[in-house]
CSV table of C-alpha atoms in Angstrom, one decimal:
chain,number,residue,atom,x,y,z
Z,1,MET,CA,85.8,134.1,124.7
Z,2,PRO,CA,82.8,134.6,127.0
Z,3,THR,CA,82.1,138.0,128.4
Z,4,ASN,CA,81.7,138.6,132.2
Z,5,LYS,CA,77.9,138.9,131.6
Z,6,ASN,CA,77.7,135.4,130.1
Z,7,LEU,CA,80.2,134.0,132.6
Z,8,PHE,CA,78.0,134.9,135.5
Z,9,ALA,CA,74.6,134.3,134.0
Z,10,ASN,CA,73.6,131.8,136.6
Z,11,LYS,CA,73.9,133.7,139.9
Z,12,ASP,CA,72.5,130.9,142.0
Z,13,ILE,CA,75.7,128.9,142.1
Z,14,SER,CA,77.0,128.4,145.6
Z,15,ILE,CA,80.7,129.1,146.4
Z,16,ASN,CA,82.4,128.0,149.6
Z,17,LEU,CA,84.4,131.1,150.7
Z,18,SER,CA,87.1,130.6,153.4
Z,19,ILE,CA,89.7,132.8,155.0
Z,20,THR,CA,93.0,131.6,156.4
Z,21,LEU,CA,94.6,133.7,159.1
Z,22,GLY,CA,97.7,131.6,159.2
Z,23,THR,CA,98.9,128.1,159.9
Z,24,ALA,CA,100.6,126.2,162.7
Z,25,ASP,CA,102.4,122.8,162.8
Z,26,LEU,CA,101.5,120.7,165.9
Z,27,ARG,CA,102.3,117.2,166.9
Z,28,VAL,CA,99.5,115.0,168.0
Z,29,HIS,CA,100.5,115.1,171.6
Z,30,GLN,CA,100.6,118.9,171.5
Z,31,LEU,CA,97.1,118.9,169.9
Z,32,LEU,CA,95.7,116.6,172.6
Z,33,LYS,CA,97.1,118.9,175.4
Z,34,LEU,CA,95.1,121.9,174.0
Z,35,GLY,CA,92.3,123.1,176.3
Z,36,ARG,CA,90.1,126.1,177.0
Z,37,GLY,CA,92.2,129.2,176.9
Z,38,ALA,CA,95.1,127.6,175.0
Z,39,VAL,CA,96.8,129.9,172.4
Z,40,VAL,CA,98.2,128.5,169.2
Z,41,GLU,CA,100.7,130.7,167.6
Z,42,LEU,CA,100.3,131.1,163.8
Z,43,ASN,CA,103.0,131.7,161.2
Z,44,ARG,CA,101.9,135.3,160.5
Z,45,ASP,CA,102.2,138.7,162.2
Z,46,ILE,CA,99.2,140.7,163.3
Z,47,ASN,CA,99.5,143.1,160.3
Z,48,ASP,CA,100.1,140.4,157.6
Z,49,TYR,CA,97.4,139.7,155.0
Z,50,VAL,CA,95.0,136.8,155.1
Z,51,ASP,CA,94.4,134.3,152.3
Z,52,ILE,CA,91.0,134.2,150.6
Z,53,TYR,CA,89.9,130.9,149.1
Z,54,ALA,CA,86.9,130.1,146.9
Z,55,ASN,CA,86.2,126.3,146.8
Z,56,ASP,CA,89.7,125.6,148.1
Z,57,THR,CA,91.4,127.7,145.4
Z,58,LEU,CA,93.4,130.8,146.4
Z,59,ILE,CA,91.7,133.8,144.8
Z,60,GLY,CA,93.2,136.7,146.7
Z,61,HIS,CA,94.5,138.4,149.9
Z,62,GLY,CA,92.9,140.8,152.4
Z,63,GLU,CA,93.0,142.5,155.7
Z,64,VAL,CA,90.8,141.8,158.8
Z,65,VAL,CA,88.5,144.7,159.6
Z,66,VAL,CA,85.6,145.3,162.0
Z,67,THR,CA,82.4,146.2,160.2
Z,68,ASP,CA,79.9,148.9,161.1
Z,69,ASN,CA,77.8,146.2,162.7
Z,70,GLU,CA,80.7,145.2,165.0
Z,71,THR,CA,81.3,142.0,163.1
Z,72,ILE,CA,84.6,140.7,161.6
Z,73,GLY,CA,85.0,141.2,157.9
Z,74,ILE,CA,87.7,141.0,155.2
Z,75,SER,CA,88.8,143.9,153.1
Z,76,VAL,CA,90.1,142.5,149.8
Z,77,THR,CA,93.5,144.0,149.0
Z,78,ASP,CA,94.4,142.0,145.9
Z,79,LEU,CA,93.2,139.2,143.7
Z,80,VAL,CA,95.3,136.3,142.4
Z,81,SER,CA,95.1,136.0,138.6
Z,82,GLY,CA,94.1,132.6,137.3
Z,83,LYS,CA,96.4,130.5,135.1
């Protein structure tokens, strides 16, 4: 079984990291009606976790935070174990 040191020997591999705040189901006619200022209600509450994906695979959950630089960040709260 490889150790973590061997597993991450090539640190130049690119990973697509994405965060999902929530989802919404819309019909095409509803989507076409959306315009500037439209609000789409998501299936999560303001205090619910967000999903963290690496290359379209769920790897964990987190909370939205504001960083010291006044940008949005994610604080990782838990990791999903692999199969």
